[in-house]
Amino acid sequence: LKLFGSAGRRFVLRGAAPSSNAPNLGFTGERGAMYSRADVSAPLNSSPAVEGGRTPTLAALVRSPFWQSPFKASWADTPSRQSTSGSTVASESDMRLPPPWSPDPSEFGDRRLARVQEQRGWKYFCKHTLMAPLAFAVGLMLGAALSAWMLIGFGAAQVSPDILPPAAESKAPYAAVLPPTMVPAAYMAAQPLNNSCLIKNLVIPDGPQTFDACGFVIKSTDEVWNLRGDVDAAIDKYFHEEYLDAGSWGRRIIGKKALRDAVLGEMRAFPDIKIHITDCVCKGNDNDGYKCAMPDVLTGTNLGPSSYGPPTGRFARWTGLVESLVKRNPATGQWQYYAEWGVHDEWSLIQQLGLDFSRVPRPAINDEPLHDCSPLLHFTPAPIMDEDDLKDQERHAAAKSVV
C-alpha cells in the first residue's frame, strides 16, 4: 500500500519481512507491519518518528492526518527533493515520518470540564430536561381551555332567552308577545277612573263665529316656521305678551321673549325644519275666542346644538299635537295666541338623533299636572285657563313687575 504525505512523500506498507536492501526502521511489532523505503543509507531510529517508546500505526496515521498533526510545521519545514530545485535524488528527509501524536491529557480535561459546565447550565436544563414537562403542561392547559370554551358555548346555546340577564341580551328588537285571551285580573283589580266630570266644563257659549280660526292657525304657523320670512315680526304679531306654552315633561314657557328664544334655538338645531299640519279643528266664538287642535308632523336635520344635546347631522321625523287658545287682543284688535299646550314625541326624536338619553337634559319626572274634571281652558262664565297654568302666569307677572 502506497501512502502519500502532504509534501509528496511516499510510504510503502507491507506485512512481509524487511528486504535485504532496506534497513529496519524499527516499526515492527504485534501489528505485523513495518515501514521501509528503498535507497536509504542510514536508519531512521534517531528520527522523531519514535518518541517515548511508542510506534505509530497505520490506523493512527489515518485517524490523525498530517495536516491535523501538531508536528506538521516542524516536519514540513524539512527540505525534500521536491522542494529542492534541480535535484531528483531522494533524501532521508523524504521518508521521515512525523512523530507519533499523543493526546494532551489537559486538553481532554478541559473539554470534559466544559461539557460538564454546559450540562449544568440553564440553557441545557431548559432544552434537555425541562422541554418534555413544559410541552406536556402547555398541551394540558390548551386542552383545558378548549374544553371550557366548548362547554360554555354549548351551555349558552341551551339557556332559554327568557332567563338571560339584560346585559347578555342582544340588540335585536324584543320579541312580540301575543295578546291575552281574556281581561287581565291585575287590570280589573286596579283603581278605576271616570272622566265624565269633564263633559259639563266643555260647553262652548253661543256667539258669532265669523273668524276663520283654522285659517289663522295654519297661516301663522307657516309665517313663523315654514316660509323663511321675517320671523321676529311674525312672533310679535301672532303671540300675546303674556303668552303661555306648556310642553313635554310639564315644562312651561311664559312670555313672548321666552317663546322667541325657544323658536330661534329650534331653528338653529334644525335649519331645514318644517311643520306639516295634518288637520285642524276649532271650537268657540268671536267674543270668547277659539280652542283649536292641530296635529302635525315635524321634519328636520340636526345640524346645530339643541336642547337635547350636540348636533348629530341626522335627519328626524316626529309627530305631535298642539291645542291653542286664540283670542282677539282688545288693545290692538289683532287675533293672537294666548296659550298653547303642545306635546310631541321627543323620545322618538332623541332616538333618531342617536343621542344618549341618559345625558339629555330633562326633569327627573314628568311634572305635568293632572287636570281631572278641569279642561285646560274654561269658556264659562269667562275664558280662563286651568288653575295650575293660571298660577304660573300670575307668578310670571309678579316677577316681571319687580324687575
PDB file of C-alpha atoms in Angstrom, residues 13-216:
ATOM      1  CA  LEU A  13       3.468  -0.653   3.832  1.00  0.00           C
ATOM      2  CA  ARG A  14       3.799  -4.387   3.659  1.00  0.00           C
ATOM      3  CA  GLY A  15       3.420  -7.166   6.105  1.00  0.00           C
ATOM      4  CA  ALA A  16       6.404  -9.269   4.928  1.00  0.00           C
ATOM      5  CA  ALA A  17       9.828  -9.323   6.445  1.00  0.00           C
ATOM      6  CA  PRO A  18      12.128  -6.479   5.602  1.00  0.00           C
ATOM      7  CA  SER A  19      14.076  -6.840   2.439  1.00  0.00           C
ATOM      8  CA  SER A  20      17.804  -7.206   2.455  1.00  0.00           C
ATOM      9  CA  ASN A  21      18.375  -3.917   0.797  1.00  0.00           C
ATOM     10  CA  ALA A  22      16.036  -1.954   3.081  1.00  0.00           C
ATOM     11  CA  PRO A  23      17.111  -1.176   6.581  1.00  0.00           C
ATOM     12  CA  ASN A  24      14.822  -1.993   9.502  1.00  0.00           C
ATOM     13  CA  LEU A  25      13.211   1.161  10.699  1.00  0.00           C
ATOM     14  CA  GLY A  26      12.187  -0.392  13.949  1.00  0.00           C
ATOM     15  CA  PHE A  27       8.416  -0.123  13.294  1.00  0.00           C
ATOM     16  CA  THR A  28       7.595  -3.835  13.724  1.00  0.00           C
ATOM     17  CA  GLY A  29       5.582  -5.311  16.448  1.00  0.00           C
ATOM     18  CA  GLU A  30       2.294  -7.065  17.232  1.00  0.00           C
ATOM     19  CA  ARG A  31       0.542  -5.454  14.312  1.00  0.00           C
ATOM     20  CA  GLY A  32       2.827  -7.216  11.829  1.00  0.00           C
ATOM     21  CA  ALA A  33       3.520  -4.043   9.902  1.00  0.00           C
ATOM     22  CA  MET A  34       6.673  -2.225   9.039  1.00  0.00           C
ATOM     23  CA  TYR A  35       7.794   0.811   7.137  1.00  0.00           C
ATOM     24  CA  SER A  36      10.572   0.630   4.620  1.00  0.00           C
ATOM     25  CA  ARG A  37      11.921   2.513   1.687  1.00  0.00           C
ATOM     26  CA  ALA A  38      14.496   1.985  -0.977  1.00  0.00           C
ATOM     27  CA  ASP A  39      17.776   3.779  -1.293  1.00  0.00           C
ATOM     28  CA  VAL A  40      18.059   4.777   2.315  1.00  0.00           C
ATOM     29  CA  SER A  41      21.662   4.759   3.576  1.00  0.00           C
ATOM     30  CA  ALA A  42      21.094   5.324   7.258  1.00  0.00           C
ATOM     31  CA  PRO A  43      18.446   4.096   9.668  1.00  0.00           C
ATOM     32  CA  LEU A  44      15.884   6.469  10.977  1.00  0.00           C
ATOM     33  CA  ASN A  45      15.979   5.286  14.577  1.00  0.00           C
ATOM     34  CA  SER A  46      17.063   8.742  15.577  1.00  0.00           C
ATOM     35  CA  SER A  47      14.097  10.236  13.792  1.00  0.00           C
ATOM     36  CA  PRO A  48      11.458  11.883  15.960  1.00  0.00           C
ATOM     37  CA  ALA A  49       9.035   9.336  14.469  1.00  0.00           C
ATOM     38  CA  VAL A  50       9.575   7.235  17.569  1.00  0.00           C
ATOM     39  CA  GLU A  51       9.169   9.083  20.806  1.00  0.00           C
ATOM     40  CA  GLY A  52       8.620   7.750  24.230  1.00  0.00           C
ATOM     41  CA  GLY A  53       8.879   4.147  23.025  1.00  0.00           C
ATOM     42  CA  ARG A  54       5.544   4.366  21.077  1.00  0.00           C
ATOM     43  CA  THR A  55       5.307   3.360  17.446  1.00  0.00           C
ATOM     44  CA  PRO A  56       2.606   4.954  15.258  1.00  0.00           C
ATOM     45  CA  THR A  57       0.317   2.555  13.482  1.00  0.00           C
ATOM     46  CA  LEU A  58      -1.434   2.893  10.159  1.00  0.00           C
ATOM     47  CA  ALA A  59      -4.754   3.429  11.874  1.00  0.00           C
ATOM     48  CA  ALA A  60      -3.233   6.227  13.917  1.00  0.00           C
ATOM     49  CA  LEU A  61      -1.842   7.827  10.801  1.00  0.00           C
ATOM     50  CA  VAL A  62      -5.179   7.593   9.041  1.00  0.00           C
ATOM     51  CA  ARG A  63      -7.090   8.986  12.012  1.00  0.00           C
ATOM     52  CA  SER A  64      -4.584  11.782  12.522  1.00  0.00           C
ATOM     53  CA  PRO A  65      -3.549  13.074   9.097  1.00  0.00           C
ATOM     54  CA  PHE A  66      -0.513  15.179   8.740  1.00  0.00           C
ATOM     55  CA  TRP A  67      -2.380  18.399   8.294  1.00  0.00           C
ATOM     56  CA  GLN A  68      -4.004  17.945  11.738  1.00  0.00           C
ATOM     57  CA  SER A  69      -0.786  16.878  13.455  1.00  0.00           C
ATOM     58  CA  PRO A  70       0.740  19.237  15.967  1.00  0.00           C
ATOM     59  CA  PHE A  71       4.130  18.432  14.384  1.00  0.00           C
ATOM     60  CA  LYS A  72       3.158  19.427  10.883  1.00  0.00           C
ATOM     61  CA  ALA A  73       5.062  22.680  10.874  1.00  0.00           C
ATOM     62  CA  SER A  74       8.368  21.214  12.012  1.00  0.00           C
ATOM     63  CA  TRP A  75       8.225  18.257   9.611  1.00  0.00           C
ATOM     64  CA  ALA A  76       7.103  20.287   6.606  1.00  0.00           C
ATOM     65  CA  ASP A  77       9.967  22.688   7.080  1.00  0.00           C
ATOM     66  CA  THR A  78      12.495  19.893   6.363  1.00  0.00           C
ATOM     67  CA  PRO A  79      13.764  20.235   2.764  1.00  0.00           C
ATOM     68  CA  SER A  80      12.967  17.416   0.329  1.00  0.00           C
ATOM     69  CA  ARG A  81      13.884  16.624  -3.204  1.00  0.00           C
ATOM     70  CA  GLN A  82      10.577  18.026  -4.396  1.00  0.00           C
ATOM     71  CA  SER A  83      11.338  21.319  -2.655  1.00  0.00           C
ATOM     72  CA  THR A  84      14.987  21.429  -3.778  1.00  0.00           C
ATOM     73  CA  SER A  85      15.306  22.805  -7.217  1.00  0.00           C
ATOM     74  CA  GLY A  86      17.464  20.890  -9.681  1.00  0.00           C
ATOM     75  CA  SER A  87      17.553  17.609  -7.638  1.00  0.00           C
ATOM     76  CA  THR A  88      15.680  14.376  -8.279  1.00  0.00           C
ATOM     77  CA  VAL A  89      17.553  12.190  -5.788  1.00  0.00           C
ATOM     78  CA  ALA A  90      15.647  11.044  -2.755  1.00  0.00           C
ATOM     79  CA  SER A  91      16.969  12.149   0.559  1.00  0.00           C
ATOM     80  CA  GLU A  92      16.500  10.885   4.056  1.00  0.00           C
ATOM     81  CA  SER A  93      14.066  13.633   4.828  1.00  0.00           C
ATOM     82  CA  ASP A  94      11.782  12.354   2.085  1.00  0.00           C
ATOM     83  CA  MET A  95      10.996   9.258   4.155  1.00  0.00           C
ATOM     84  CA  ARG A  96      10.937  10.819   7.614  1.00  0.00           C
ATOM     85  CA  LEU A  97       7.730  10.022   9.415  1.00  0.00           C
ATOM     86  CA  PRO A  98       6.046  12.555  11.608  1.00  0.00           C
ATOM     87  CA  PRO A  99       6.373  11.917  15.297  1.00  0.00           C
ATOM     88  CA  PRO A 100       3.512   9.994  16.827  1.00  0.00           C
ATOM     89  CA  TRP A 101       0.762  12.154  18.267  1.00  0.00           C
ATOM     90  CA  SER A 102      -0.367  11.540  21.742  1.00  0.00           C
ATOM     91  CA  PRO A 103      -3.288  13.459  23.167  1.00  0.00           C
ATOM     92  CA  ASP A 104      -2.621  16.013  25.808  1.00  0.00           C
ATOM     93  CA  PRO A 105      -4.426  14.942  28.967  1.00  0.00           C
ATOM     94  CA  SER A 106      -5.049  18.540  29.883  1.00  0.00           C
ATOM     95  CA  GLU A 107      -6.813  19.076  26.571  1.00  0.00           C
ATOM     96  CA  PHE A 108      -9.282  16.263  27.290  1.00  0.00           C
ATOM     97  CA  GLY A 109      -9.760  17.526  30.813  1.00  0.00           C
ATOM     98  CA  ASP A 110     -10.657  20.988  29.588  1.00  0.00           C
ATOM     99  CA  ARG A 111     -13.136  19.558  27.141  1.00  0.00           C
ATOM    100  CA  ARG A 112     -14.776  17.414  29.766  1.00  0.00           C
ATOM    101  CA  LEU A 113     -14.948  20.346  32.175  1.00  0.00           C
ATOM    102  CA  ALA A 114     -16.577  22.495  29.507  1.00  0.00           C
ATOM    103  CA  ARG A 115     -19.056  19.675  28.820  1.00  0.00           C
ATOM    104  CA  VAL A 116     -19.963  19.347  32.483  1.00  0.00           C
ATOM    105  CA  GLN A 117     -20.373  23.098  32.829  1.00  0.00           C
ATOM    106  CA  GLU A 118     -22.622  23.135  29.768  1.00  0.00           C
ATOM    107  CA  GLN A 119     -24.802  20.360  31.209  1.00  0.00           C
ATOM    108  CA  ARG A 120     -25.142  22.260  34.469  1.00  0.00           C
ATOM    109  CA  GLY A 121     -26.219  25.489  32.709  1.00  0.00           C
ATOM    110  CA  TRP A 122     -29.807  26.759  32.448  1.00  0.00           C
ATOM    111  CA  LYS A 123     -29.889  26.524  28.655  1.00  0.00           C
ATOM    112  CA  TYR A 124     -29.039  22.788  28.714  1.00  0.00           C
ATOM    113  CA  PHE A 125     -31.548  22.283  31.526  1.00  0.00           C
ATOM    114  CA  CYS A 126     -34.370  24.030  29.602  1.00  0.00           C
ATOM    115  CA  LYS A 127     -33.569  22.266  26.320  1.00  0.00           C
ATOM    116  CA  HIS A 128     -32.969  18.693  27.536  1.00  0.00           C
ATOM    117  CA  THR A 129     -34.580  18.411  30.982  1.00  0.00           C
ATOM    118  CA  LEU A 130     -37.440  20.884  31.110  1.00  0.00           C
ATOM    119  CA  MET A 131     -38.628  20.609  27.488  1.00  0.00           C
ATOM    120  CA  ALA A 132     -40.814  17.495  27.851  1.00  0.00           C
ATOM    121  CA  PRO A 133     -42.634  18.527  31.086  1.00  0.00           C
ATOM    122  CA  LEU A 134     -43.114  22.017  29.751  1.00  0.00           C
ATOM    123  CA  ALA A 135     -44.620  20.758  26.480  1.00  0.00           C
ATOM    124  CA  PHE A 136     -46.914  18.455  28.444  1.00  0.00           C
ATOM    125  CA  ALA A 137     -48.092  21.310  30.720  1.00  0.00           C
ATOM    126  CA  VAL A 138     -48.754  23.645  27.777  1.00  0.00           C
ATOM    127  CA  GLY A 139     -50.726  20.953  25.968  1.00  0.00           C
ATOM    128  CA  LEU A 140     -52.731  20.265  29.114  1.00  0.00           C
ATOM    129  CA  MET A 141     -53.631  23.938  29.549  1.00  0.00           C
ATOM    130  CA  LEU A 142     -54.597  24.352  25.889  1.00  0.00           C
ATOM    131  CA  GLY A 143     -56.802  21.296  26.085  1.00  0.00           C
ATOM    132  CA  ALA A 144     -58.499  22.548  29.248  1.00  0.00           C
ATOM    133  CA  ALA A 145     -59.121  25.996  27.701  1.00  0.00           C
ATOM    134  CA  LEU A 146     -60.576  24.460  24.539  1.00  0.00           C
ATOM    135  CA  SER A 147     -62.835  22.174  26.557  1.00  0.00           C
ATOM    136  CA  ALA A 148     -64.075  25.068  28.710  1.00  0.00           C
ATOM    137  CA  TRP A 149     -64.801  27.181  25.629  1.00  0.00           C
ATOM    138  CA  MET A 150     -66.803  24.369  24.035  1.00  0.00           C
ATOM    139  CA  LEU A 151     -68.747  23.722  27.239  1.00  0.00           C
ATOM    140  CA  ILE A 152     -69.577  27.387  27.744  1.00  0.00           C
ATOM    141  CA  GLY A 153     -70.709  27.796  24.130  1.00  0.00           C
ATOM    142  CA  PHE A 154     -72.814  24.664  24.300  1.00  0.00           C
ATOM    143  CA  GLY A 155     -74.343  25.679  27.626  1.00  0.00           C
ATOM    144  CA  ALA A 156     -75.186  29.210  26.416  1.00  0.00           C
ATOM    145  CA  ALA A 157     -76.948  27.742  23.408  1.00  0.00           C
ATOM    146  CA  GLN A 158     -79.137  25.637  25.723  1.00  0.00           C
ATOM    147  CA  VAL A 159     -80.210  28.540  28.005  1.00  0.00           C
ATOM    148  CA  SER A 160     -83.697  29.871  27.374  1.00  0.00           C
ATOM    149  CA  PRO A 161     -83.759  33.528  26.233  1.00  0.00           C
ATOM    150  CA  ASP A 162     -86.442  34.186  28.870  1.00  0.00           C
ATOM    151  CA  ILE A 163     -83.963  33.804  31.723  1.00  0.00           C
ATOM    152  CA  LEU A 164     -80.994  35.610  30.235  1.00  0.00           C
ATOM    153  CA  PRO A 165     -79.872  38.684  32.203  1.00  0.00           C
ATOM    154  CA  PRO A 166     -80.435  42.015  30.415  1.00  0.00           C
ATOM    155  CA  ALA A 167     -76.695  42.518  29.843  1.00  0.00           C
ATOM    156  CA  ALA A 168     -76.469  39.249  27.913  1.00  0.00           C
ATOM    157  CA  GLU A 169     -79.331  40.009  25.554  1.00  0.00           C
ATOM    158  CA  SER A 170     -78.619  41.046  22.009  1.00  0.00           C
ATOM    159  CA  LYS A 171     -79.514  44.370  20.417  1.00  0.00           C
ATOM    160  CA  ALA A 172     -82.250  42.754  18.327  1.00  0.00           C
ATOM    161  CA  PRO A 173     -85.836  44.033  18.859  1.00  0.00           C
ATOM    162  CA  TYR A 174     -87.749  42.461  21.692  1.00  0.00           C
ATOM    163  CA  ALA A 175     -89.890  39.557  20.654  1.00  0.00           C
ATOM    164  CA  ALA A 176     -93.551  40.407  20.139  1.00  0.00           C
ATOM    165  CA  VAL A 177     -95.994  38.789  22.543  1.00  0.00           C
ATOM    166  CA  LEU A 178     -99.427  37.512  21.755  1.00  0.00           C
ATOM    167  CA  PRO A 179    -102.388  39.429  23.186  1.00  0.00           C
ATOM    168  CA  PRO A 180    -104.100  37.940  26.210  1.00  0.00           C
ATOM    169  CA  THR A 181    -107.197  35.839  25.613  1.00  0.00           C
ATOM    170  CA  MET A 182    -109.099  37.497  28.461  1.00  0.00           C
ATOM    171  CA  VAL A 183    -109.091  40.695  30.507  1.00  0.00           C
ATOM    172  CA  PRO A 184    -106.096  40.550  32.895  1.00  0.00           C
ATOM    173  CA  ALA A 185    -107.037  40.140  36.537  1.00  0.00           C
ATOM    174  CA  ALA A 186    -104.444  42.744  37.583  1.00  0.00           C
ATOM    175  CA  TYR A 187    -106.172  45.328  35.407  1.00  0.00           C
ATOM    176  CA  MET A 188    -109.546  44.570  36.976  1.00  0.00           C
ATOM    177  CA  ALA A 189    -108.067  44.956  40.459  1.00  0.00           C
ATOM    178  CA  ALA A 190    -106.626  48.475  39.764  1.00  0.00           C
ATOM    179  CA  GLN A 191    -108.339  51.758  40.831  1.00  0.00           C
ATOM    180  CA  PRO A 192    -110.899  52.936  38.209  1.00  0.00           C
ATOM    181  CA  LEU A 193    -111.112  56.480  36.775  1.00  0.00           C
ATOM    182  CA  ASN A 194    -114.177  58.270  35.426  1.00  0.00           C
ATOM    183  CA  ASN A 195    -113.643  61.371  33.233  1.00  0.00           C
ATOM    184  CA  SER A 196    -117.345  62.159  32.832  1.00  0.00           C
ATOM    185  CA  CYS A 197    -116.940  65.090  35.186  1.00  0.00           C
ATOM    186  CA  LEU A 198    -115.104  66.931  32.395  1.00  0.00           C
ATOM    187  CA  ILE A 199    -118.063  66.994  29.982  1.00  0.00           C
ATOM    188  CA  LYS A 200    -120.012  69.778  31.686  1.00  0.00           C
ATOM    189  CA  ASN A 201    -116.933  72.022  31.570  1.00  0.00           C
ATOM    190  CA  LEU A 202    -116.529  71.721  27.807  1.00  0.00           C
ATOM    191  CA  VAL A 203    -119.601  73.729  26.931  1.00  0.00           C
ATOM    192  CA  ILE A 204    -118.977  76.483  24.370  1.00  0.00           C
ATOM    193  CA  PRO A 205    -121.141  79.568  24.851  1.00  0.00           C
ATOM    194  CA  ASP A 206    -123.153  80.833  21.951  1.00  0.00           C
ATOM    195  CA  GLY A 207    -121.794  83.747  19.972  1.00  0.00           C
ATOM    196  CA  PRO A 208    -120.832  84.899  16.482  1.00  0.00           C
ATOM    197  CA  GLN A 209    -118.407  82.633  14.639  1.00  0.00           C
ATOM    198  CA  THR A 210    -117.147  84.748  11.756  1.00  0.00           C
ATOM    199  CA  PHE A 211    -113.475  84.375  12.428  1.00  0.00           C
ATOM    200  CA  ASP A 212    -111.645  81.643  10.461  1.00  0.00           C
ATOM    201  CA  ALA A 213    -109.719  80.214  13.406  1.00  0.00           C
ATOM    202  CA  CYS A 214    -108.246  77.231  11.492  1.00  0.00           C
ATOM    203  CA  GLY A 215    -107.060  79.595   8.740  1.00  0.00           C
ATOM    204  CA  PHE A 216    -105.377  81.724  11.390  1.00  0.00           C
TER     205      PHE A 216
END
